[in-house]
PDB file of C-alpha atoms in Angstrom:
ATOM      1  CA  MET T 287       7.388 116.655  26.896  1.00 66.00           C
ATOM      2  CA  SER T 288       8.574 113.319  28.190  1.00 84.00           C
ATOM      3  CA  ALA T 289      11.521 111.397  26.842  1.00 85.00           C
ATOM      4  CA  ILE T 290       9.212 108.816  25.277  1.00 86.00           C
ATOM      5  CA  GLU T 291       7.238 111.489  23.417  1.00 87.00           C
ATOM      6  CA  GLU T 292      10.451 113.077  22.160  1.00 89.00           C
ATOM      7  CA  ALA T 293      11.758 109.696  20.974  1.00 88.00           C
ATOM      8  CA  ALA T 294       8.443 108.939  19.241  1.00 89.00           C
ATOM      9  CA  ARG T 295       8.479 112.354  17.561  1.00 90.00           C
ATOM     10  CA  ALA T 296      12.087 111.866  16.424  1.00 90.00           C
ATOM     11  CA  TRP T 297      11.223 108.397  15.099  1.00 91.00           C
ATOM     12  CA  SER T 298       8.204 109.785  13.240  1.00 91.00           C
ATOM     13  CA  LEU T 299      10.331 112.532  11.662  1.00 92.00           C
ATOM     14  CA  ALA T 300      12.969 109.972  10.653  1.00 93.00           C
ATOM     15  CA  LEU T 301      10.326 107.773   9.011  1.00 91.00           C
ATOM     16  CA  THR T 302       8.838 110.762   7.193  1.00 93.00           C
ATOM     17  CA  GLN T 303      12.302 111.756   5.944  1.00 93.00           C
ATOM     18  CA  ALA T 304      13.018 108.175   4.804  1.00 93.00           C
ATOM     19  CA  GLY T 305       9.720 108.131   2.886  1.00 91.00           C
ATOM     20  CA  THR T 306      10.583 111.427   1.242  1.00 94.00           C
ATOM     21  CA  ASP T 307      14.060 110.161   0.333  1.00 93.00           C
ATOM     22  CA  LEU T 308      12.627 106.988  -1.214  1.00 90.00           C
ATOM     23  CA  SER T 309      10.088 108.968  -3.186  1.00 90.00           C
ATOM     24  CA  GLU T 310      12.826 111.284  -4.478  1.00 92.00           C
ATOM     25  CA  ALA T 311      15.024 108.350  -5.452  1.00 90.00           C
ATOM     26  CA  SER T 312      12.108 106.711  -7.261  1.00 84.00           C
ATOM     27  CA  HIS T 313      11.419 109.881  -9.241  1.00 86.00           C
ATOM     28  CA  LYS T 314      15.110 110.268 -10.128  1.00 87.00           C
ATOM     29  CA  ILE T 315      15.281 106.652 -11.358  1.00 83.00           C
ATOM     30  CA  GLN T 316      12.132 107.114 -13.438  1.00 81.00           C
ATOM     31  CA  ALA T 317      13.447 110.370 -14.928  1.00 83.00           C
ATOM     32  CA  THR T 318      16.820 108.797 -15.736  1.00 83.00           C
ATOM     33  CA  PHE T 319      15.285 105.816 -17.469  1.00 79.00           C
ATOM     34  CA  ALA T 320      12.742 107.996 -19.289  1.00 79.00           C
ATOM     35  CA  ASP T 321      15.596 110.150 -20.650  1.00 79.00           C
ATOM     36  CA  SER T 322      17.675 107.114 -21.618  1.00 76.00           C
ATOM     37  CA  SER T 323      14.687 105.451 -23.222  1.00 75.00           C
ATOM     38  CA  ALA T 324      13.788 108.600 -25.162  1.00 75.00           C
ATOM     39  CA  LYS T 325      17.360 108.834 -26.481  1.00 75.00           C
ATOM     40  CA  LEU T 326      17.288 105.184 -27.608  1.00 71.00           C
ATOM     41  CA  VAL T 327      13.891 105.563 -29.267  1.00 69.00           C
ATOM     42  CA  SER T 328      15.035 108.695 -31.116  1.00 73.00           C
ATOM     43  CA  SER T 329      18.085 106.809 -32.366  1.00 74.00           C
ATOM     44  CA  GLY T 330      15.861 103.969 -33.656  1.00 74.00           C
ATOM     45  CA  LYS T 331      16.482 101.449 -30.884  1.00 72.00           C
ATOM     46  CA  GLU T 332      13.972  99.790 -28.540  1.00 71.00           C
ATOM     47  CA  GLU T 333      12.615 101.550 -25.484  1.00 69.00           C
ATOM     48  CA  ILE T 334      14.048 100.590 -22.068  1.00 70.00           C
ATOM     49  CA  PRO T 335      11.311  99.322 -19.743  1.00 73.00           C
ATOM     50  CA  ASP T 336      10.660 101.407 -16.639  1.00 73.00           C
ATOM     51  CA  PRO T 337      12.211  99.524 -13.687  1.00 77.00           C
ATOM     52  CA  ILE T 338       9.696 100.886 -11.173  1.00 77.00           C
ATOM     53  CA  LYS T 339       6.790  99.645 -13.279  1.00 81.00           C
ATOM     54  CA  LEU T 340       8.546  96.292 -13.698  1.00 84.00           C
ATOM     55  CA  LEU T 341       9.032  95.953  -9.927  1.00 86.00           C
ATOM     56  CA  ARG T 342       5.384  96.815  -9.304  1.00 87.00           C
ATOM     57  CA  ARG T 343       4.313  94.263 -11.906  1.00 91.00           C
ATOM     58  CA  ILE T 344       6.555  91.604 -10.343  1.00 93.00           C
ATOM     59  CA  ALA T 345       5.087  92.305  -6.891  1.00 92.00           C
ATOM     60  CA  ALA T 346       1.552  92.028  -8.295  1.00 93.00           C
ATOM     61  CA  LEU T 347       2.394  88.755 -10.045  1.00 94.00           C
ATOM     62  CA  GLU T 348       3.956  87.307  -6.883  1.00 94.00           C
ATOM     63  CA  SER T 349       0.794  88.008  -4.899  1.00 93.00           C
ATOM     64  CA  ALA T 350      -1.298  86.526  -7.722  1.00 94.00           C
ATOM     65  CA  VAL T 351       0.822  83.346  -7.656  1.00 95.00           C
ATOM     66  CA  VAL T 352       0.172  82.922  -3.935  1.00 93.00           C
ATOM     67  CA  ALA T 353      -3.573  83.316  -4.467  1.00 93.00           C
ATOM     68  CA  LEU T 354      -3.546  80.904  -7.411  1.00 94.00           C
ATOM     69  CA  ARG T 355      -1.625  78.275  -5.429  1.00 94.00           C
ATOM     70  CA  LYS T 356      -4.198  78.470  -2.655  1.00 94.00           C
ATOM     71  CA  GLU T 357      -7.068  78.227  -5.129  1.00 94.00           C
ATOM     72  CA  SER T 358      -5.368  75.342  -6.939  1.00 93.00           C
ATOM     73  CA  SER T 359      -4.945  73.474  -3.667  1.00 92.00           C
ATOM     74  CA  GLU T 360      -8.617  73.990  -2.799  1.00 94.00           C
ATOM     75  CA  VAL T 361      -9.718  72.789  -6.254  1.00 94.00           C
ATOM     76  CA  ARG T 362      -7.443  69.739  -6.001  1.00 91.00           C
ATOM     77  CA  GLN T 363      -8.865  68.833  -2.585  1.00 92.00           C
ATOM     78  CA  LYS T 364     -12.429  69.277  -3.825  1.00 93.00           C
ATOM     79  CA  ARG T 365     -11.698  67.155  -6.903  1.00 91.00           C
ATOM     80  CA  ASN T 366     -10.280  64.382  -4.702  1.00 88.00           C
ATOM     81  CA  GLN T 367     -13.325  64.555  -2.463  1.00 91.00           C
ATOM     82  CA  ILE T 368     -15.663  64.315  -5.458  1.00 92.00           C
ATOM     83  CA  SER T 369     -13.657  61.386  -6.813  1.00 88.00           C
ATOM     84  CA  VAL T 370     -14.044  59.534  -3.516  1.00 87.00           C
ATOM     85  CA  GLU T 371     -17.776  60.259  -3.408  1.00 90.00           C
ATOM     86  CA  VAL T 372     -18.295  59.123  -7.006  1.00 90.00           C
ATOM     87  CA  THR T 373     -16.364  55.912  -6.395  1.00 86.00           C
ATOM     88  CA  ASP T 374     -18.451  55.204  -3.293  1.00 85.00           C
ATOM     89  CA  LEU T 375     -21.661  55.861  -5.234  1.00 89.00           C
ATOM     90  CA  LEU T 376     -20.557  53.565  -8.063  1.00 87.00           C
ATOM     91  CA  CYS T 377     -19.919  50.747  -5.600  1.00 84.00           C
ATOM     92  CA  GLN T 378     -23.283  51.333  -3.916  1.00 87.00           C
ATOM     93  CA  ASN T 379     -25.036  51.374  -7.287  1.00 87.00           C
ATOM     94  CA  ALA T 380     -23.359  48.117  -8.311  1.00 83.00           C
ATOM     95  CA  GLN T 381     -24.547  46.485  -5.097  1.00 83.00           C
ATOM     96  CA  ALA T 382     -28.074  47.854  -5.558  1.00 84.00           C
ATOM     97  CA  ILE T 383     -28.210  46.567  -9.138  1.00 84.00           C
ATOM     98  CA  ASP T 384     -27.034  43.167  -7.962  1.00 78.00           C
ATOM     99  CA  GLN T 385     -29.712  43.044  -5.257  1.00 78.00           C
ATOM    100  CA  MET T 386     -32.437  44.165  -7.663  1.00 80.00           C
ATOM    101  CA  SER T 387     -31.419  41.574 -10.243  1.00 77.00           C
ATOM    102  CA  ARG T 388     -31.555  38.839  -7.582  1.00 73.00           C
ATOM    103  CA  LYS T 389     -35.027  39.970  -6.502  1.00 72.00           C
ATOM    104  CA  ALA T 390     -36.230  40.172 -10.098  1.00 72.00           C
ATOM    105  CA  LYS T 391     -35.398  36.506 -10.746  1.00 68.00           C
ATOM    106  CA  GLY T 392     -38.418  34.299 -10.328  1.00 56.00           C
ATOM    107  CA  PRO T 393     -38.304  30.741  -8.939  1.00 53.00           C
ATOM    108  CA  HIS T 394     -38.977  29.349 -12.410  1.00 50.00           C
ATOM    109  CA  GLU T 395     -35.895  31.062 -13.890  1.00 55.00           C
ATOM    110  CA  SER T 396     -32.663  29.216 -14.047  1.00 54.00           C
ATOM    111  CA  ILE T 397     -29.349  30.956 -14.367  1.00 53.00           C
ATOM    112  CA  SER T 398     -26.255  29.642 -15.993  1.00 54.00           C
ATOM    113  CA  ARG T 399     -23.989  30.720 -13.156  1.00 57.00           C
ATOM    114  CA  ASN T 400     -24.451  30.428  -9.471  1.00 69.00           C
ATOM    115  CA  GLU T 401     -24.652  33.398  -7.126  1.00 68.00           C
ATOM    116  CA  GLU T 402     -21.154  32.852  -5.769  1.00 72.00           C
ATOM    117  CA  GLU T 403     -19.706  33.371  -9.241  1.00 75.00           C
ATOM    118  CA  LEU T 404     -21.733  36.582  -9.623  1.00 72.00           C
ATOM    119  CA  ASP T 405     -20.611  37.805  -6.197  1.00 74.00           C
ATOM    120  CA  HIS T 406     -17.012  37.113  -7.158  1.00 79.00           C
ATOM    121  CA  GLU T 407     -17.424  39.035 -10.430  1.00 78.00           C
ATOM    122  CA  TRP T 408     -18.966  42.043  -8.645  1.00 77.00           C
ATOM    123  CA  ASP T 409     -16.152  42.021  -6.076  1.00 80.00           C
ATOM    124  CA  GLN T 410     -13.578  41.845  -8.870  1.00 82.00           C
ATOM    125  CA  LEU T 411     -15.294  44.720 -10.701  1.00 80.00           C
ATOM    126  CA  ALA T 412     -15.279  46.849  -7.525  1.00 80.00           C
ATOM    127  CA  ARG T 413     -11.551  46.138  -7.006  1.00 84.00           C
ATOM    128  CA  ASP T 414     -10.845  47.026 -10.643  1.00 82.00           C
ATOM    129  CA  VAL T 415     -12.700  50.331 -10.314  1.00 81.00           C
ATOM    130  CA  LEU T 416     -10.777  51.208  -7.154  1.00 82.00           C
ATOM    131  CA  ARG T 417      -7.437  50.225  -8.726  1.00 84.00           C
ATOM    132  CA  GLU T 418      -8.112  52.301 -11.842  1.00 81.00           C
ATOM    133  CA  ASN T 419      -9.083  55.241  -9.661  1.00 79.00           C
ATOM    134  CA  GLU T 420      -5.823  54.929  -7.693  1.00 82.00           C
ATOM    135  CA  VAL T 421      -3.812  54.866 -10.921  1.00 80.00           C
ATOM    136  CA  TYR T 422      -5.697  57.905 -12.209  1.00 77.00           C
ATOM    137  CA  GLN T 423      -5.125  59.811  -8.955  1.00 78.00           C
ATOM    138  CA  SER T 424      -1.451  58.892  -8.862  1.00 80.00           C
ATOM    139  CA  LYS T 425      -0.850  60.021 -12.455  1.00 75.00           C
ATOM    140  CA  ARG T 426      -2.807  63.237 -11.963  1.00 73.00           C
ATOM    141  CA  ASN T 427      -0.990  64.090  -8.722  1.00 72.00           C
ATOM    142  CA  THR T 428       2.380  63.463 -10.351  1.00 74.00           C
ATOM    143  CA  GLU T 429       1.497  65.742 -13.275  1.00 66.00           C
ATOM    144  CA  SER T 430      -0.008  68.515 -11.143  1.00 63.00           C
ATOM    145  CA  ASN T 431       2.763  68.617  -8.526  1.00 63.00           C
ATOM    146  CA  ASN T 432       5.625  69.364 -10.907  1.00 57.00           C
ATOM    147  CA  GLY T 433       7.865  71.216  -8.469  1.00 49.00           C
ATOM    148  CA  ASN T 434       5.102  72.294  -6.065  1.00 49.00           C
ATOM    149  CA  ASP T 435       5.374  71.679  -2.339  1.00 45.00           C
ATOM    150  CA  ILE T 436       1.864  70.217  -2.341  1.00 44.00           C
ATOM    151  CA  THR T 437       1.734  66.475  -1.864  1.00 43.00           C
ATOM    152  CA  GLU T 438      -1.299  64.260  -1.940  1.00 43.00           C
ATOM    153  CA  ASN T 439      -2.098  60.685  -0.997  1.00 43.00           C
ATOM    154  CA  PRO T 440      -3.181  58.797  -4.117  1.00 41.00           C
ATOM    155  CA  GLY T 441      -4.145  55.759  -2.029  1.00 41.00           C
ATOM    156  CA  ARG T 442      -6.740  57.744  -0.113  1.00 39.00           C
ATOM    157  CA  ILE T 443      -9.560  56.772  -2.458  1.00 39.00           C
ATOM    158  CA  ALA T 444      -9.088  53.067  -2.091  1.00 39.00           C
ATOM    159  CA  THR T 445      -8.850  53.421   1.692  1.00 37.00           C
ATOM    160  CA  SER T 446     -12.040  55.443   2.080  1.00 37.00           C
ATOM    161  CA  ALA T 447     -13.990  53.414  -0.483  1.00 39.00           C
ATOM    162  CA  ASN T 448     -13.153  50.174   1.279  1.00 40.00           C
ATOM    163  CA  THR T 449     -14.441  51.379   4.655  1.00 36.00           C
TER     164      THR T 449
END
């Protein structure tokens, strides 16, 4: 046997012994707390929670929190993307309605306002929609980021909708 094989074998035996020691310690802790808990219950007091079960539950909850943070981030990004798409569609629809209404007017019809005033009103409406969307995004991001490391750009909607 070479020196490397002997070292690997010794390391493997040490790891096996450490695993056995940990298992023994875990069983001793569980037995101690089970005895203490049984004594308290028989005397009319509350049961002591099993520390091993508590540690396992904590580990499971920590991994669930990581998964939920990732899922929350994905949902938040998707919601922002949908918000941008809806805002873009609203602006396109407003322009299409304006064009259709201009085409629908016959030469015999007279309007009380000129087209420049209507264009100005549509532009103002589009700016108002974008501003309201920015305010909504900003408020929502502030509420959803309470203490999280996730940061978002509430001005993103206005930037992409204006391009």
